[in-house]
Amino acid sequence: MKRFWKKTAFFTIIALIVFSLVASSGTKNKIFSQNIRNPESCIVAGSLNKHQQLNQICTNTLHNISTPTPQTTPTLIPNLILTNKERFLAAITDKLIAIPQPGTYEYILLRAYGSAFVNHNPEVQLPSKVVFSDEKETKEFQSTLNMGKVNGTNNCYLQKAAADALNQAKAQVNIPLKSGYGDSDCTRTFATNQRFWRKYANNKTLARVQQGQETKILGTVAPPGSSQHLWGLAIDLRVASEAQRQALNQNGWFRTVEYDIPHWTYIGYPLDKLGDLGFENKVIGGVSYWLTPL
Ligand SMILES: [Zn+2]
């Protein structure tokens, strides 16, 4: 008899635990659904791996982030409950096949060059991994891109959305290319990426980068297959004035690679959204960078 009561008490406790878990997750989902039109709450939902339908709505909402819609719901508190890193990872989670694990070479590359992965413009293509193995893989990706020409250049091409945004900035103020050669300042081949790497570094440097012992070189040159220039979303420019910087920022272009002063990345969001996406601002020698929080 004693055993019977023990068993009953045990199952009652289990039932109560299960009930309270279900009830609390129900409440959370309700909060998320109420705030679903708010992109920040989608980032929260994404980071907490809510069910698929929610993520679908969120992905659509994030796609529409650039088109202002009337805000009918109050702002949720994601900024307070999520770290920058959590918000950044939530924003890029649907881009890569897998988010690299901390301590790996891929994670080091994601930290240095992963800023562009937050772009949710459906016209912008991103690779499904952070480093291409060879020219063939690079070309396969590049063949899927819709390219556009940068005005006032001979052969500078970027993904069309990025080129259009840059041309808008150039319509406001003159912004020259760094070298003037489109195939090195703009979209590069794997071979060009590799040639630049060999100019400044070698296999030993690569091994040190892969082991996390060397990071500063990443601000001078990208290891073979990992440059943002392979994606058609980066450009090297000669920017000296505040007016040039502002025109670029207003059109979604930012310095995102630490110590790489001429290098600009197309993020596609206005300056005031970068914090929401987890970016961290760092000013070095008067130069303002927007870095991944990894
Ligand atoms: Zn560059």
mmCIF file of C-alpha atoms and ligand atoms in Angstrom:
data_model
loop_
_atom_site.group_PDB
_atom_site.id
_atom_site.type_symbol
_atom_site.label_atom_id
_atom_site.label_comp_id
_atom_site.label_asym_id
_atom_site.label_seq_id
_atom_site.Cartn_x
_atom_site.Cartn_y
_atom_site.Cartn_z
ATOM 1 C CA MET A 1 0.000 0.000 0.000
ATOM 2 C CA LYS A 2 2.828 2.356 0.968
ATOM 3 C CA ARG A 3 4.438 1.626 -2.373
ATOM 4 C CA PHE A 4 1.153 2.517 -4.181
ATOM 5 C CA TRP A 5 1.079 5.987 -2.575
ATOM 6 C CA LYS A 6 4.745 6.542 -3.325
ATOM 7 C CA LYS A 7 4.084 5.715 -7.003
ATOM 8 C CA THR A 8 1.016 7.960 -7.150
ATOM 9 C CA ALA A 9 2.896 10.882 -5.604
ATOM 10 C CA PHE A 10 5.777 10.377 -8.066
ATOM 11 C CA PHE A 11 3.486 10.410 -11.130
ATOM 12 C CA THR A 12 1.562 13.434 -9.835
ATOM 13 C CA ILE A 13 4.807 15.403 -9.506
ATOM 14 C CA ILE A 14 5.888 14.409 -13.031
ATOM 15 C CA ALA A 15 2.457 15.427 -14.396
ATOM 16 C CA LEU A 16 2.700 18.810 -12.644
ATOM 17 C CA ILE A 17 6.186 19.459 -14.056
ATOM 18 C CA VAL A 18 5.087 18.567 -17.598
ATOM 19 C CA PHE A 19 1.991 20.757 -17.275
ATOM 20 C CA SER A 20 3.936 23.783 -16.043
ATOM 21 C CA LEU A 21 6.521 23.403 -18.840
ATOM 22 C CA VAL A 22 3.814 23.272 -21.523
ATOM 23 C CA ALA A 23 1.998 26.219 -19.952
ATOM 24 C CA SER A 24 5.117 28.400 -19.791
ATOM 25 C CA SER A 25 6.157 27.653 -23.387
ATOM 26 C CA GLY A 26 2.621 28.532 -24.458
ATOM 27 C CA THR A 27 2.947 31.919 -22.789
ATOM 28 C CA LYS A 28 6.272 32.596 -24.489
ATOM 29 C CA ASN A 29 4.855 31.743 -27.924
ATOM 30 C CA LYS A 30 1.957 34.086 -27.288
ATOM 31 C CA ILE A 31 4.323 36.962 -26.528
ATOM 32 C CA PHE A 32 6.306 36.258 -29.686
ATOM 33 C CA SER A 33 3.178 36.050 -31.859
ATOM 34 C CA GLN A 34 1.898 39.343 -30.511
ATOM 35 C CA ASN A 35 5.144 41.044 -31.416
ATOM 36 C CA ILE A 36 5.866 39.197 -34.601
ATOM 37 C CA ARG A 37 5.799 42.322 -36.780
ATOM 38 C CA ASN A 38 8.744 43.633 -34.869
ATOM 39 C CA PRO A 39 12.004 42.421 -36.489
ATOM 40 C CA GLU A 40 13.830 42.438 -33.171
ATOM 41 C CA SER A 41 11.358 39.977 -31.668
ATOM 42 C CA CYS A 42 11.938 37.745 -34.669
ATOM 43 C CA ILE A 43 15.614 37.793 -33.887
ATOM 44 C CA VAL A 44 14.715 36.673 -30.368
ATOM 45 C CA ALA A 45 12.420 33.956 -31.694
ATOM 46 C CA GLY A 46 15.080 32.799 -34.125
ATOM 47 C CA SER A 47 17.733 32.620 -31.464
ATOM 48 C CA LEU A 48 15.534 30.597 -29.184
ATOM 49 C CA ASN A 49 14.740 28.105 -31.964
ATOM 50 C CA LYS A 50 11.002 28.579 -31.879
ATOM 51 C CA HIS A 51 8.900 26.422 -34.134
ATOM 52 C CA GLN A 52 9.249 26.519 -37.908
ATOM 53 C CA GLN A 53 6.168 28.586 -38.696
ATOM 54 C CA LEU A 54 7.347 31.338 -36.397
ATOM 55 C CA ASN A 55 10.765 31.336 -38.026
ATOM 56 C CA GLN A 56 9.097 31.538 -41.440
ATOM 57 C CA ILE A 57 7.120 34.625 -40.438
ATOM 58 C CA CYS A 58 10.251 36.051 -38.900
ATOM 59 C CA THR A 59 12.328 35.434 -42.007
ATOM 60 C CA ASN A 60 9.698 37.226 -44.077
ATOM 61 C CA THR A 61 9.592 40.077 -41.590
ATOM 62 C CA LEU A 62 13.377 40.398 -41.678
ATOM 63 C CA HIS A 63 13.259 40.432 -45.476
ATOM 64 C CA ASN A 64 10.930 43.406 -45.259
ATOM 65 C CA ILE A 65 12.964 45.284 -42.696
ATOM 66 C CA SER A 66 13.938 47.960 -45.238
ATOM 67 C CA THR A 67 10.303 48.695 -46.118
ATOM 68 C CA PRO A 68 8.859 50.612 -43.204
ATOM 69 C CA THR A 69 5.487 49.225 -42.119
ATOM 70 C CA PRO A 70 3.180 50.788 -39.544
ATOM 71 C CA GLN A 71 4.162 49.571 -36.096
ATOM 72 C CA THR A 72 1.018 48.320 -34.435
ATOM 73 C CA THR A 73 2.720 46.432 -31.653
ATOM 74 C CA PRO A 74 4.907 47.613 -28.811
ATOM 75 C CA THR A 75 8.634 46.950 -28.896
ATOM 76 C CA LEU A 76 9.641 43.793 -27.068
ATOM 77 C CA ILE A 77 12.654 43.774 -24.749
ATOM 78 C CA PRO A 78 15.079 41.702 -26.843
ATOM 79 C CA ASN A 79 17.831 44.262 -26.516
ATOM 80 C CA LEU A 80 17.834 43.668 -22.801
ATOM 81 C CA ILE A 81 17.589 39.905 -22.761
ATOM 82 C CA LEU A 82 19.915 38.986 -25.631
ATOM 83 C CA THR A 83 23.632 39.607 -25.912
ATOM 84 C CA ASN A 84 25.069 41.147 -29.097
ATOM 85 C CA LYS A 85 26.469 37.759 -30.015
ATOM 86 C CA GLU A 86 23.086 36.042 -29.654
ATOM 87 C CA ARG A 87 21.394 38.699 -31.797
ATOM 88 C CA PHE A 88 24.061 38.496 -34.493
ATOM 89 C CA LEU A 89 23.940 34.693 -34.628
ATOM 90 C CA ALA A 90 20.125 34.762 -34.772
ATOM 91 C CA ALA A 91 20.283 37.175 -37.719
ATOM 92 C CA ILE A 92 22.647 34.949 -39.742
ATOM 93 C CA THR A 93 21.284 31.564 -38.722
ATOM 94 C CA ASP A 94 19.351 30.950 -41.970
ATOM 95 C CA LYS A 95 22.353 31.777 -44.184
ATOM 96 C CA LEU A 96 25.047 29.240 -43.406
ATOM 97 C CA ILE A 97 24.660 25.460 -43.592
ATOM 98 C CA ALA A 98 26.043 25.350 -40.062
ATOM 99 C CA ILE A 99 27.270 28.025 -37.693
ATOM 100 C CA PRO A 100 30.961 27.269 -37.106
ATOM 101 C CA GLN A 101 31.990 26.224 -33.619
ATOM 102 C CA PRO A 102 34.113 28.649 -31.560
ATOM 103 C CA GLY A 103 37.812 27.867 -31.804
ATOM 104 C CA THR A 104 37.646 26.619 -35.408
ATOM 105 C CA TYR A 105 39.223 28.282 -38.457
ATOM 106 C CA GLU A 106 35.723 28.852 -39.879
ATOM 107 C CA TYR A 107 34.670 30.671 -36.701
ATOM 108 C CA ILE A 108 37.756 32.916 -36.946
ATOM 109 C CA LEU A 109 36.779 33.756 -40.543
ATOM 110 C CA LEU A 110 33.141 34.331 -39.576
ATOM 111 C CA ARG A 111 34.278 36.739 -36.864
ATOM 112 C CA ALA A 112 36.558 38.646 -39.262
ATOM 113 C CA TYR A 113 34.428 38.666 -42.430
ATOM 114 C CA GLY A 114 30.947 37.422 -41.477
ATOM 115 C CA SER A 115 29.297 40.861 -41.252
ATOM 116 C CA ALA A 116 27.629 40.557 -44.675
ATOM 117 C CA PHE A 117 25.679 37.466 -43.574
ATOM 118 C CA VAL A 118 23.093 39.658 -41.817
ATOM 119 C CA ASN A 119 21.838 40.883 -45.210
ATOM 120 C CA HIS A 120 18.281 39.639 -45.751
ATOM 121 C CA ASN A 121 17.654 41.338 -49.098
ATOM 122 C CA PRO A 122 16.307 38.479 -51.265
ATOM 123 C CA GLU A 123 18.306 39.840 -54.224
ATOM 124 C CA VAL A 124 21.586 39.461 -52.332
ATOM 125 C CA GLN A 125 23.279 36.067 -52.502
ATOM 126 C CA LEU A 126 25.603 34.792 -49.793
ATOM 127 C CA PRO A 127 27.703 31.649 -49.849
ATOM 128 C CA SER A 128 26.549 28.781 -47.653
ATOM 129 C CA LYS A 129 29.998 28.529 -46.029
ATOM 130 C CA VAL A 130 32.708 30.985 -45.009
ATOM 131 C CA VAL A 131 35.570 29.709 -47.163
ATOM 132 C CA PHE A 132 35.685 28.429 -50.750
ATOM 133 C CA SER A 133 38.124 25.561 -51.379
ATOM 134 C CA ASP A 134 39.134 26.508 -54.910
ATOM 135 C CA GLU A 135 38.429 28.484 -58.067
ATOM 136 C CA LYS A 136 35.759 26.003 -59.185
ATOM 137 C CA GLU A 137 33.677 26.450 -56.033
ATOM 138 C CA THR A 138 34.133 30.223 -56.187
ATOM 139 C CA LYS A 139 33.034 30.360 -59.828
ATOM 140 C CA GLU A 140 30.004 28.183 -59.132
ATOM 141 C CA PHE A 141 28.862 30.660 -56.493
ATOM 142 C CA GLN A 142 29.731 33.719 -58.575
ATOM 143 C CA SER A 143 27.766 32.349 -61.542
ATOM 144 C CA THR A 144 24.571 32.628 -59.442
ATOM 145 C CA LEU A 145 25.037 36.371 -58.781
ATOM 146 C CA ASN A 146 23.101 39.203 -60.354
ATOM 147 C CA MET A 147 25.822 41.788 -60.956
ATOM 148 C CA GLY A 148 25.738 45.533 -61.503
ATOM 149 C CA LYS A 149 28.390 48.036 -62.578
ATOM 150 C CA VAL A 150 29.722 50.763 -60.312
ATOM 151 C CA ASN A 151 29.252 54.109 -62.063
ATOM 152 C CA GLY A 152 32.342 55.956 -63.265
ATOM 153 C CA THR A 153 34.502 52.812 -63.459
ATOM 154 C CA ASN A 154 35.674 50.612 -66.327
ATOM 155 C CA ASN A 155 35.301 47.171 -64.839
ATOM 156 C CA CYS A 156 34.145 47.404 -61.233
ATOM 157 C CA TYR A 157 31.238 45.023 -60.649
ATOM 158 C CA LEU A 158 29.380 44.132 -57.464
ATOM 159 C CA GLN A 159 26.143 42.301 -56.722
ATOM 160 C CA LYS A 160 23.505 44.584 -58.230
ATOM 161 C CA ALA A 161 21.894 45.604 -54.914
ATOM 162 C CA ALA A 162 25.348 46.524 -53.581
ATOM 163 C CA ALA A 163 26.309 48.383 -56.781
ATOM 164 C CA ASP A 164 22.991 50.288 -56.803
ATOM 165 C CA ALA A 165 23.492 51.363 -53.177
ATOM 166 C CA LEU A 166 27.062 52.437 -53.892
ATOM 167 C CA ASN A 167 25.963 54.384 -56.975
ATOM 168 C CA GLN A 168 23.468 56.234 -54.770
ATOM 169 C CA ALA A 169 26.301 57.202 -52.420
ATOM 170 C CA LYS A 170 28.459 58.226 -55.395
ATOM 171 C CA ALA A 171 25.637 60.438 -56.658
ATOM 172 C CA GLN A 172 25.932 62.409 -53.386
ATOM 173 C CA VAL A 173 29.735 62.729 -53.281
ATOM 174 C CA ASN A 174 32.741 61.601 -55.320
ATOM 175 C CA ILE A 175 34.197 58.329 -53.945
ATOM 176 C CA PRO A 176 37.142 56.934 -55.943
ATOM 177 C CA LEU A 177 38.294 53.302 -56.006
ATOM 178 C CA LYS A 178 41.470 52.532 -54.059
ATOM 179 C CA SER A 179 43.646 51.339 -56.964
ATOM 180 C CA GLY A 180 41.285 52.091 -59.834
ATOM 181 C CA TYR A 181 41.340 48.489 -61.055
ATOM 182 C CA GLY A 182 37.920 46.887 -60.750
ATOM 183 C CA ASP A 183 39.181 43.314 -60.704
ATOM 184 C CA SER A 184 41.178 43.971 -57.535
ATOM 185 C CA ASP A 185 39.111 46.703 -55.833
ATOM 186 C CA CYS A 186 35.728 45.084 -56.478
ATOM 187 C CA THR A 187 34.723 41.468 -57.165
ATOM 188 C CA ARG A 188 37.755 39.177 -57.279
ATOM 189 C CA THR A 189 38.472 35.694 -58.531
ATOM 190 C CA PHE A 190 39.861 32.994 -56.231
ATOM 191 C CA ALA A 191 43.196 33.423 -58.034
ATOM 192 C CA THR A 192 43.344 37.162 -57.251
ATOM 193 C CA ASN A 193 42.479 36.483 -53.588
ATOM 194 C CA GLN A 194 45.280 33.904 -53.493
ATOM 195 C CA ARG A 195 47.772 36.191 -55.270
ATOM 196 C CA PHE A 196 47.149 38.950 -52.701
ATOM 197 C CA TRP A 197 47.535 36.462 -49.849
ATOM 198 C CA ARG A 198 50.913 35.298 -51.173
ATOM 199 C CA LYS A 199 52.043 38.911 -51.464
ATOM 200 C CA TYR A 200 51.669 39.477 -47.702
ATOM 201 C CA ALA A 201 51.617 35.984 -46.175
ATOM 202 C CA ASN A 202 52.430 32.316 -46.726
ATOM 203 C CA ASN A 203 51.504 28.779 -45.631
ATOM 204 C CA LYS A 204 53.038 29.285 -42.194
ATOM 205 C CA THR A 205 50.887 32.383 -41.682
ATOM 206 C CA LEU A 206 47.849 30.377 -42.761
ATOM 207 C CA ALA A 207 48.617 27.647 -40.222
ATOM 208 C CA ARG A 208 48.955 30.282 -37.489
ATOM 209 C CA VAL A 209 45.627 31.864 -38.492
ATOM 210 C CA GLN A 210 43.953 28.443 -38.504
ATOM 211 C CA GLN A 211 45.246 27.760 -34.992
ATOM 212 C CA GLY A 212 44.035 31.130 -33.725
ATOM 213 C CA GLN A 213 47.588 32.382 -33.085
ATOM 214 C CA GLU A 214 47.508 35.172 -35.677
ATOM 215 C CA THR A 215 44.624 37.506 -36.436
ATOM 216 C CA LYS A 216 46.119 40.862 -37.423
ATOM 217 C CA ILE A 217 46.953 39.656 -40.957
ATOM 218 C CA LEU A 218 43.187 39.304 -41.552
ATOM 219 C CA GLY A 219 42.996 43.109 -41.579
ATOM 220 C CA THR A 220 45.584 43.265 -44.378
ATOM 221 C CA VAL A 221 44.601 40.345 -46.577
ATOM 222 C CA ALA A 222 42.074 37.512 -46.496
ATOM 223 C CA PRO A 223 43.232 33.870 -46.620
ATOM 224 C CA PRO A 224 42.569 32.116 -49.959
ATOM 225 C CA GLY A 225 38.842 31.548 -50.544
ATOM 226 C CA SER A 226 37.630 33.669 -47.638
ATOM 227 C CA SER A 227 37.566 37.245 -48.969
ATOM 228 C CA GLN A 228 34.329 39.229 -48.983
ATOM 229 C CA HIS A 229 35.482 40.401 -52.427
ATOM 230 C CA LEU A 230 34.656 36.895 -53.731
ATOM 231 C CA TRP A 231 31.010 37.475 -52.773
ATOM 232 C CA GLY A 232 30.590 40.719 -54.754
ATOM 233 C CA LEU A 233 29.698 42.554 -51.555
ATOM 234 C CA ALA A 234 32.944 44.405 -50.784
ATOM 235 C CA ILE A 235 34.925 47.215 -52.340
ATOM 236 C CA ASP A 236 38.193 49.033 -51.628
ATOM 237 C CA LEU A 237 37.776 52.795 -51.715
ATOM 238 C CA ARG A 238 39.686 56.006 -51.046
ATOM 239 C CA VAL A 239 37.601 57.630 -48.343
ATOM 240 C CA ALA A 240 39.035 60.683 -46.628
ATOM 241 C CA SER A 241 36.092 62.937 -45.771
ATOM 242 C CA GLU A 242 33.185 62.759 -43.365
ATOM 243 C CA ALA A 243 30.802 63.445 -46.273
ATOM 244 C CA GLN A 244 32.029 60.323 -48.106
ATOM 245 C CA ARG A 245 31.708 58.169 -44.981
ATOM 246 C CA GLN A 246 28.203 59.452 -44.296
ATOM 247 C CA ALA A 247 27.044 58.872 -47.878
ATOM 248 C CA LEU A 248 28.324 55.288 -47.702
ATOM 249 C CA ASN A 249 26.742 54.600 -44.279
ATOM 250 C CA GLN A 250 23.418 56.067 -45.400
ATOM 251 C CA ASN A 251 23.388 53.565 -48.252
ATOM 252 C CA GLY A 252 24.238 50.476 -46.222
ATOM 253 C CA TRP A 253 28.023 50.434 -46.689
ATOM 254 C CA PHE A 254 30.311 50.143 -43.646
ATOM 255 C CA ARG A 255 33.901 49.437 -42.642
ATOM 256 C CA THR A 256 33.589 45.980 -41.069
ATOM 257 C CA VAL A 257 37.117 44.543 -41.143
ATOM 258 C CA GLU A 258 39.326 45.770 -38.314
ATOM 259 C CA TYR A 259 42.452 47.675 -39.528
ATOM 260 C CA ASP A 260 41.407 47.359 -43.198
ATOM 261 C CA ILE A 261 40.810 51.074 -43.775
ATOM 262 C CA PRO A 262 40.032 51.072 -47.541
ATOM 263 C CA HIS A 263 37.728 48.024 -47.265
ATOM 264 C CA TRP A 264 33.943 48.587 -47.255
ATOM 265 C CA THR A 265 31.233 45.929 -46.917
ATOM 266 C CA TYR A 266 27.652 46.087 -48.140
ATOM 267 C CA ILE A 267 25.504 45.357 -45.071
ATOM 268 C CA GLY A 268 22.308 46.808 -46.551
ATOM 269 C CA TYR A 269 20.943 48.255 -43.308
ATOM 270 C CA PRO A 270 21.012 51.839 -42.042
ATOM 271 C CA LEU A 271 23.418 52.797 -39.269
ATOM 272 C CA ASP A 272 20.753 52.788 -36.538
ATOM 273 C CA LYS A 273 19.894 49.107 -37.207
ATOM 274 C CA LEU A 274 23.447 47.800 -36.760
ATOM 275 C CA GLY A 275 23.215 47.716 -32.973
ATOM 276 C CA ASP A 276 19.971 45.699 -33.174
ATOM 277 C CA LEU A 277 21.793 43.166 -35.330
ATOM 278 C CA GLY A 278 24.494 42.788 -32.689
ATOM 279 C CA PHE A 279 27.283 44.765 -34.383
ATOM 280 C CA GLU A 280 29.805 46.463 -32.123
ATOM 281 C CA ASN A 281 31.313 49.825 -32.976
ATOM 282 C CA LYS A 282 35.064 50.190 -32.532
ATOM 283 C CA VAL A 283 37.027 53.338 -33.307
ATOM 284 C CA ILE A 284 40.736 52.829 -33.971
ATOM 285 C CA GLY A 285 42.888 55.842 -34.831
ATOM 286 C CA GLY A 286 39.768 57.872 -35.644
ATOM 287 C CA VAL A 287 38.461 55.181 -38.034
ATOM 288 C CA SER A 288 35.058 53.744 -37.158
ATOM 289 C CA TYR A 289 34.496 50.009 -37.710
ATOM 290 C CA TRP A 290 31.332 47.928 -37.225
ATOM 291 C CA LEU A 291 32.558 44.531 -36.095
ATOM 292 C CA THR A 292 30.835 41.202 -35.569
ATOM 293 C CA PRO A 293 30.365 40.494 -31.826
ATOM 294 C CA LEU A 294 32.006 37.043 -32.056
HETATM 295 ZN ZN ZN B 1 38.947 44.924 -49.507
#
